[in-house]
XYZ file of C-alpha atoms in Angstrom:
132
model
C -7.291 -18.984 -6.360
C -5.286 -18.917 -3.296
C -2.150 -18.089 -5.090
C -3.925 -15.345 -6.808
C -5.081 -13.884 -3.327
C -1.741 -14.287 -1.735
C -0.044 -12.239 -4.837
C -2.664 -9.499 -4.440
C -1.902 -9.175 -0.814
C 1.889 -9.041 -1.362
C 1.375 -6.807 -4.202
C -0.582 -4.343 -2.248
C 1.948 -4.183 0.403
C 4.766 -3.592 -2.020
C 2.876 -0.795 -3.802
C 2.155 1.250 -0.755
C 3.354 0.222 2.835
C 0.374 2.168 4.548
C -2.211 0.281 2.470
C -3.183 -3.182 3.049
C -5.354 -5.087 0.558
C -8.244 -4.511 2.899
C -7.578 -1.020 3.302
C -7.228 -0.549 -0.562
C -10.559 -2.443 -1.073
C -12.470 -0.318 1.649
C -10.903 3.057 0.194
C -12.010 1.882 -3.373
C -15.487 1.172 -2.245
C -15.824 4.504 -0.544
C -14.722 6.094 -3.780
C -17.099 4.082 -5.991
C -19.967 4.903 -3.789
C -19.138 8.502 -3.021
C -19.076 7.508 0.731
C -21.087 5.185 2.779
C -21.917 4.280 6.311
C -19.750 1.544 8.177
C -22.626 -0.679 8.663
C -23.177 -0.538 4.864
C -19.430 -1.839 4.464
C -19.908 -4.410 6.987
C -22.996 -5.695 5.245
C -21.554 -5.424 1.685
C -18.366 -7.480 2.710
C -20.202 -9.734 5.355
C -17.901 -8.674 7.995
C -18.662 -8.196 11.707
C -19.120 -4.529 12.495
C -16.168 -4.591 14.938
C -13.895 -5.678 12.221
C -15.026 -2.859 10.126
C -14.806 -0.382 13.065
C -11.112 -1.394 13.596
C -10.311 -0.970 9.759
C -12.070 2.469 9.611
C -10.386 3.637 12.964
C -7.003 2.883 11.262
C -7.858 4.691 8.053
C -9.111 7.541 10.063
C -5.936 7.644 12.152
C -3.935 7.751 8.994
C -6.027 10.640 7.687
C -7.447 8.654 4.714
C -11.105 8.780 5.703
C -13.247 11.010 7.621
C -16.597 11.034 8.924
C -19.453 13.492 7.835
C -23.096 13.831 9.021
C -25.524 12.655 6.506
C -27.144 15.793 4.912
C -30.503 13.884 4.946
C -30.372 12.460 8.536
C -27.948 14.070 10.984
C -28.067 11.114 13.240
C -26.136 9.131 10.599
C -22.281 9.466 9.807
C -21.079 8.738 6.527
C -17.509 7.851 5.651
C -15.662 9.717 2.946
C -12.191 9.757 1.564
C -10.039 12.673 2.584
C -7.900 14.410 -0.020
C -4.986 12.390 1.182
C -7.047 9.226 0.979
C -8.041 10.106 -2.743
C -4.408 10.835 -3.622
C -3.164 7.768 -2.138
C -5.804 5.491 -3.751
C -4.913 7.200 -7.107
C -1.200 6.437 -6.651
C -1.842 2.770 -5.727
C -4.288 2.429 -8.585
C -1.698 3.869 -10.926
C 0.939 1.374 -9.648
C -1.428 -1.521 -10.054
C -2.046 -0.530 -13.696
C 1.535 -0.265 -14.464
C 2.053 -3.737 -12.901
C -0.919 -5.255 -14.802
C 0.368 -3.833 -18.159
C 3.832 -5.262 -17.474
C 2.470 -8.732 -16.455
C 0.181 -8.777 -19.549
C 2.612 -7.226 -22.091
C 3.298 -10.347 -23.729
C -0.138 -11.736 -24.336
C -1.618 -11.579 -27.652
C -4.916 -9.667 -28.317
C -7.085 -12.803 -28.558
C -5.635 -13.926 -25.177
C -6.465 -10.792 -23.581
C -10.047 -10.751 -24.885
C -10.516 -14.419 -23.642
C -8.952 -13.312 -20.195
C -11.228 -10.261 -19.972
C -14.406 -12.409 -21.009
C -13.435 -14.965 -18.211
C -13.046 -12.249 -15.689
C -16.509 -10.804 -16.557
C -18.041 -14.171 -16.417
C -16.409 -15.037 -13.136
C -17.646 -11.659 -11.601
C -21.028 -11.990 -13.056
C -21.589 -15.519 -11.206
C -21.083 -13.953 -7.701
C -24.392 -13.804 -5.827
C -26.138 -10.373 -5.736
C -24.651 -7.974 -3.173
C -21.618 -10.143 -2.556
C -18.168 -8.790 -3.138
C -16.240 -10.561 -5.930
């Protein structure tokens, strides 16, 4: 698992120099949720608020994320991807798909099915609310 995580970090850096694995993960989360509060990110990933604040600050500075007032509660700011953030996330996602296709190209159909089943089983075993 350590080797897998190490390769994931290295691969994220190769696919786009601006986007670390953490940045990619946060941007993906914001896209999946249609935006959320920084405190929601901290809770979901069980990270300190100051850690999320630094990460979000870097994403804002890069023009990938923006804060908007919550339409239901104007005291709350919700993080959303900018157009640039959406485009960059799509670019990295496309690059990752190509890399996965290349890496799995020689696998048989049954091997791919077993691999997919094992990944689903692994992810299903995570405690509720915990990031895989």
